[in-house]
C-alpha cells in the first residue's frame, strides 16, 4: 500500500473508533482532506481511494490544482482567510466556504455566486478563544449574521467552524470545544438545516468528535508534511 493509502485508512479508523467511543452512529462524522500545500497528484491518489471532500486555504494554489483535477468529482471547501477582492472567485469555484467572518463577505459571496450553481454552503467561523490574530466572529454576532445568510439567495447556512488555540492546556482546549458544541446546538434550535460543526484537525480529532464535531479537517495526518 502507498503511504497515502495507509494514512487514509488509519485516519478513517481513528474517526470510526472515536465515533464509537462517543456512541455516535457510524457515518455522522465527515472527513475533509486539507490539501493546502499538497500536490494535485496526491489529491488524485486520495480521491481514487474514495475521498471526495478537499479543503484549500490559498486561492491561487487551489485554482491551479482544480484545473488539473477538473476530471474528478471533488467537493471543494475554502477554509483560509479571505481578502475581499478574492470573494468573487471563491464564490464561483468552491462548494463550501468555512472561513466566513463578516456581513460584507456574506453579501459579496452571495452576489457573486453564479446562478446556475446550487447555493454556496456556508460555515461561520467563530473566534472561540478570542485570539487577536485569529479570524472569526464572536458569539454575540452569531444570530444576526445567521439571519443575514437566511436572506441571501446565493448562500445556504450549514453551521459553524473554529480553530481553537493549539497553545492552550488540554482542559482549556476541551472547554473551547464544548463552547462550540453549545453554540452549534443553539444555532440548530434557531435555524433550519444546520448540520455541520467543523472542528478537529490531525492532532485533536478524537476530542473534537467526543464533543460533537460532525466534520474533521485533516491535513498532515493524511498527506504528510506540507511542501
Ligand atoms: C491547515 C488547516 C487544517 C489542517 O491542519 P493539520 O494539522 O495539517 O491537520 C485544518 N483546518 C484549517 C483551517 C487549516 O488551515
CSV table of C-alpha atoms and ligand atoms in Angstrom, one decimal:
chain,number,residue,atom,x,y,z
A,1,UNK,CA,0.0,0.0,0.0
A,2,UNK,CA,1.2,3.5,-0.6
A,3,UNK,CA,1.9,5.9,2.3
A,4,UNK,CA,-1.3,7.9,1.5
A,5,UNK,CA,-3.4,4.7,1.4
A,6,UNK,CA,-2.1,3.7,4.8
A,7,UNK,CA,-2.6,7.1,6.4
A,8,UNK,CA,-6.1,7.4,4.8
A,9,UNK,CA,-7.2,4.1,6.3
A,10,UNK,CA,-5.6,5.0,9.6
A,11,UNK,CA,-7.4,8.3,9.7
A,12,UNK,CA,-10.8,6.6,8.9
A,13,UNK,CA,-10.1,4.2,11.7
A,14,UNK,CA,-9.4,7.0,14.2
A,15,UNK,CA,-12.7,8.6,13.2
A,16,UNK,CA,-14.6,5.3,13.4
A,17,UNK,CA,-13.1,4.5,16.9
A,18,UNK,CA,-13.7,8.0,18.3
A,19,UNK,CA,-17.3,7.9,17.0
A,20,UNK,CA,-18.0,4.5,18.5
A,21,UNK,CA,-16.4,5.6,21.8
A,22,UNK,CA,-18.7,8.6,21.9
A,23,UNK,CA,-21.7,6.5,21.0
A,24,UNK,CA,-22.2,8.4,17.8
A,25,UNK,CA,-23.8,6.5,14.9
A,26,UNK,CA,-21.3,5.4,12.1
A,27,UNK,CA,-21.1,7.9,9.3
A,28,UNK,CA,-22.0,11.0,11.3
A,29,UNK,CA,-18.5,12.5,11.1
A,30,UNK,CA,-17.3,13.6,7.7
A,31,UNK,CA,-13.6,13.7,6.8
A,32,UNK,CA,-12.4,16.9,5.0
A,33,UNK,CA,-8.9,16.3,3.5
A,34,UNK,CA,-7.0,19.5,3.9
A,35,UNK,CA,-4.8,19.6,0.8
A,36,UNK,CA,-3.2,23.1,1.0
A,37,UNK,CA,0.4,22.9,0.0
A,38,UNK,CA,0.0,19.3,-1.2
A,39,UNK,CA,0.3,18.3,-4.9
A,40,UNK,CA,-2.5,17.6,-7.3
A,41,UNK,CA,-1.1,14.1,-7.7
A,42,UNK,CA,-1.6,13.4,-4.0
A,43,UNK,CA,-5.2,14.7,-4.2
A,44,UNK,CA,-5.8,12.4,-7.1
A,45,UNK,CA,-4.4,9.4,-5.2
A,46,UNK,CA,-6.7,10.1,-2.3
A,47,UNK,CA,-9.7,10.7,-4.5
A,48,UNK,CA,-9.1,7.3,-6.1
A,49,UNK,CA,-9.2,5.8,-2.6
A,50,UNK,CA,-12.7,7.2,-2.1
A,51,UNK,CA,-12.1,10.6,-0.6
A,52,UNK,CA,-14.3,13.3,-2.2
A,53,UNK,CA,-14.1,16.5,0.0
A,54,UNK,CA,-11.0,18.6,-0.1
A,55,UNK,CA,-10.1,21.8,1.7
A,56,UNK,CA,-7.8,24.6,0.4
A,57,UNK,CA,-6.6,27.8,2.1
A,58,UNK,CA,-4.9,29.7,-0.7
A,59,UNK,CA,-7.0,30.8,-3.7
A,60,UNK,CA,-4.4,30.8,-6.5
A,61,UNK,CA,-2.9,27.5,-5.5
A,62,UNK,CA,-6.4,26.0,-5.3
A,63,UNK,CA,-7.5,27.2,-8.7
A,64,UNK,CA,-4.3,25.7,-10.3
A,65,UNK,CA,-5.0,22.3,-8.8
A,66,UNK,CA,-8.7,22.5,-9.5
A,67,UNK,CA,-7.9,23.0,-13.2
A,68,UNK,CA,-5.5,19.9,-13.1
A,69,UNK,CA,-8.2,17.8,-11.4
A,70,UNK,CA,-11.2,19.0,-13.4
A,71,UNK,CA,-12.0,15.4,-14.5
A,72,UNK,CA,-12.7,14.4,-10.8
A,73,UNK,CA,-16.0,15.0,-8.9
A,74,UNK,CA,-14.5,16.8,-5.9
A,75,UNK,CA,-16.4,18.8,-3.3
A,76,UNK,CA,-14.1,21.8,-2.7
A,77,UNK,CA,-14.1,23.7,0.6
A,78,UNK,CA,-12.4,27.0,1.1
A,79,UNK,CA,-11.0,27.2,4.7
A,80,UNK,CA,-8.4,30.1,4.6
A,81,UNK,CA,-8.6,33.8,5.4
A,82,UNK,CA,-10.4,35.7,2.6
A,83,UNK,CA,-9.4,39.1,1.2
A,84,UNK,CA,-12.5,40.8,-0.2
A,85,UNK,CA,-11.0,41.0,-3.7
A,86,UNK,CA,-10.9,37.2,-3.8
A,87,UNK,CA,-14.5,36.6,-2.8
A,88,UNK,CA,-15.9,36.5,-6.4
A,89,UNK,CA,-13.6,33.7,-7.5
A,90,UNK,CA,-14.2,31.8,-4.2
A,91,UNK,CA,-18.0,32.1,-4.8
A,92,UNK,CA,-17.6,30.6,-8.3
A,93,UNK,CA,-15.0,27.8,-7.7
A,94,UNK,CA,-16.0,26.3,-4.3
A,95,UNK,CA,-18.9,24.3,-2.9
A,96,UNK,CA,-18.4,25.3,0.7
A,97,UNK,CA,-16.8,28.3,2.4
A,98,UNK,CA,-15.9,27.6,6.1
A,99,UNK,CA,-14.0,30.8,6.9
A,100,UNK,CA,-16.8,33.4,6.8
A,101,UNK,CA,-16.4,36.1,9.3
A,102,UNK,CA,-18.3,39.3,8.2
A,103,UNK,CA,-21.6,40.6,6.8
A,104,UNK,CA,-19.8,42.2,4.0
A,105,UNK,CA,-18.2,39.0,2.9
A,106,UNK,CA,-21.5,37.2,3.1
A,107,UNK,CA,-23.1,39.8,0.8
A,108,UNK,CA,-20.2,39.6,-1.7
A,109,UNK,CA,-20.2,35.8,-1.7
A,110,UNK,CA,-24.0,35.7,-2.4
A,111,UNK,CA,-23.8,38.4,-5.1
A,112,UNK,CA,-21.0,36.5,-6.9
A,113,UNK,CA,-22.4,33.0,-6.6
A,114,UNK,CA,-23.2,32.0,-10.2
A,115,UNK,CA,-27.0,31.5,-10.5
A,116,UNK,CA,-26.6,28.2,-12.4
A,117,UNK,CA,-24.9,26.7,-9.3
A,118,UNK,CA,-26.5,25.5,-6.2
A,119,UNK,CA,-26.3,27.9,-3.3
A,120,UNK,CA,-22.9,28.1,-1.7
A,121,UNK,CA,-22.7,26.2,1.6
A,122,UNK,CA,-21.6,28.5,4.5
A,123,UNK,CA,-20.0,27.9,7.8
A,124,UNK,CA,-19.5,30.9,10.1
A,125,UNK,CA,-16.0,30.9,11.7
A,126,UNK,CA,-16.1,31.6,15.4
A,127,UNK,CA,-13.1,33.0,17.1
A,128,UNK,CA,-13.7,30.8,20.1
A,129,UNK,CA,-10.7,31.7,22.1
A,130,UNK,CA,-10.9,35.5,21.2
A,131,UNK,CA,-7.4,35.4,19.8
A,132,UNK,CA,-6.4,38.8,18.5
A,133,UNK,CA,-4.5,37.4,15.5
A,134,UNK,CA,-7.2,34.9,14.5
A,135,UNK,CA,-10.2,35.5,12.2
A,136,UNK,CA,-13.7,34.7,13.2
A,137,UNK,CA,-16.8,36.3,14.7
A,138,UNK,CA,-17.6,36.4,18.4
A,139,UNK,CA,-20.6,34.5,19.7
A,140,UNK,CA,-22.7,37.7,20.1
A,141,UNK,CA,-22.7,38.2,16.3
A,142,UNK,CA,-23.8,34.6,15.6
A,143,UNK,CA,-27.6,35.2,15.4
A,144,UNK,CA,-27.5,38.5,13.4
A,145,UNK,CA,-25.1,37.0,10.8
A,146,UNK,CA,-27.1,33.8,10.6
A,147,UNK,CA,-30.3,35.8,10.0
A,148,UNK,CA,-28.5,37.6,7.2
A,149,UNK,CA,-27.4,34.4,5.5
A,150,UNK,CA,-31.0,33.2,5.6
A,151,UNK,CA,-31.9,36.3,3.5
A,152,UNK,CA,-29.2,35.9,0.9
A,153,UNK,CA,-30.3,33.8,-2.2
A,154,UNK,CA,-26.8,32.6,-3.2
A,155,UNK,CA,-26.0,31.1,0.2
A,156,UNK,CA,-27.1,28.3,2.5
A,157,UNK,CA,-26.0,28.3,6.1
A,158,UNK,CA,-24.9,24.8,7.3
A,159,UNK,CA,-23.2,25.5,10.6
A,160,UNK,CA,-20.0,26.6,12.4
A,161,UNK,CA,-16.2,26.3,12.1
A,162,UNK,CA,-13.5,27.1,14.6
A,163,UNK,CA,-9.7,26.6,15.1
A,164,UNK,CA,-9.2,26.6,18.9
A,165,UNK,CA,-5.9,27.9,20.2
A,166,UNK,CA,-3.5,25.0,20.0
A,167,UNK,CA,-1.2,26.5,22.6
A,168,UNK,CA,-3.7,26.2,25.4
A,169,UNK,CA,-3.5,23.3,28.0
A,170,UNK,CA,-5.7,20.3,27.2
A,171,UNK,CA,-8.5,21.1,29.6
A,172,UNK,CA,-8.9,24.6,28.3
A,173,UNK,CA,-9.0,23.3,24.7
A,174,UNK,CA,-11.7,20.9,25.7
A,175,UNK,CA,-13.6,23.8,27.2
A,176,UNK,CA,-13.4,25.7,23.9
A,177,UNK,CA,-14.7,22.6,22.0
A,178,UNK,CA,-17.6,22.4,24.4
A,179,UNK,CA,-18.4,26.0,24.0
A,180,UNK,CA,-18.5,25.5,20.2
A,181,UNK,CA,-20.8,22.5,20.7
A,182,UNK,CA,-23.1,24.7,22.8
A,183,UNK,CA,-23.2,27.4,20.1
A,184,UNK,CA,-23.9,24.8,17.5
A,185,UNK,CA,-26.9,23.4,19.4
A,186,UNK,CA,-28.2,27.0,19.9
A,187,UNK,CA,-27.9,27.6,16.2
A,188,UNK,CA,-29.7,24.4,15.4
A,189,UNK,CA,-32.6,25.4,17.6
A,190,UNK,CA,-32.9,28.8,15.9
A,191,UNK,CA,-32.4,27.9,12.2
A,192,UNK,CA,-33.3,25.1,9.9
A,193,UNK,CA,-31.0,22.7,8.2
A,194,UNK,CA,-27.9,23.3,10.4
A,195,UNK,CA,-26.0,20.1,10.3
A,196,UNK,CA,-22.3,20.8,10.3
A,197,UNK,CA,-19.9,21.5,13.2
A,198,UNK,CA,-16.4,21.7,11.7
A,199,UNK,CA,-13.9,21.1,14.5
A,200,UNK,CA,-10.8,19.0,14.9
A,201,UNK,CA,-7.6,18.6,13.0
A,202,UNK,CA,-4.8,16.0,12.7
A,203,UNK,CA,-3.9,16.1,16.4
A,204,UNK,CA,-7.2,16.6,18.1
A,205,UNK,CA,-9.8,14.9,16.0
A,206,UNK,CA,-10.8,12.4,18.8
A,207,UNK,CA,-11.5,15.1,21.4
A,208,UNK,CA,-13.5,17.1,18.7
A,209,UNK,CA,-15.6,14.0,17.9
A,210,UNK,CA,-16.3,13.4,21.5
A,211,UNK,CA,-17.6,16.9,22.0
A,212,UNK,CA,-19.8,16.8,18.9
A,213,UNK,CA,-17.8,17.6,15.7
A,214,UNK,CA,-19.5,16.5,12.5
A,215,UNK,CA,-16.6,17.3,10.2
A,216,UNK,CA,-12.9,17.0,11.0
A,217,UNK,CA,-10.3,18.8,8.8
A,218,UNK,CA,-7.2,16.7,8.5
A,219,UNK,CA,-4.1,17.7,6.6
A,220,UNK,CA,-0.7,16.4,7.7
A,221,UNK,CA,-2.0,13.1,9.2
A,222,UNK,CA,-3.3,12.2,5.7
A,223,UNK,CA,-0.8,13.7,3.4
A,224,UNK,CA,2.4,14.0,5.5
A,225,UNK,CA,4.2,17.4,6.0
A,226,UNK,CA,3.2,20.3,3.7
A,227,UNK,CA,5.5,21.2,0.8
B,1,LIG,C1,-4.2,23.6,7.7
B,1,LIG,C2,-5.5,23.5,8.3
B,1,LIG,C3,-6.0,22.3,8.8
B,1,LIG,C4,-5.3,21.0,8.8
B,1,LIG,O1,-4.3,21.0,9.8
B,1,LIG,P1,-3.4,19.7,10.1
B,1,LIG,O2,-2.8,20.0,11.4
B,1,LIG,O3,-2.5,19.5,9.0
B,1,LIG,O4,-4.4,18.6,10.1
B,1,LIG,C5,-7.3,22.3,9.3
B,1,LIG,N1,-8.1,23.5,9.4
B,1,LIG,C6,-7.6,24.6,8.9
B,1,LIG,C7,-8.5,25.8,8.9
B,1,LIG,C8,-6.3,24.7,8.3
B,1,LIG,O5,-5.9,25.9,7.9
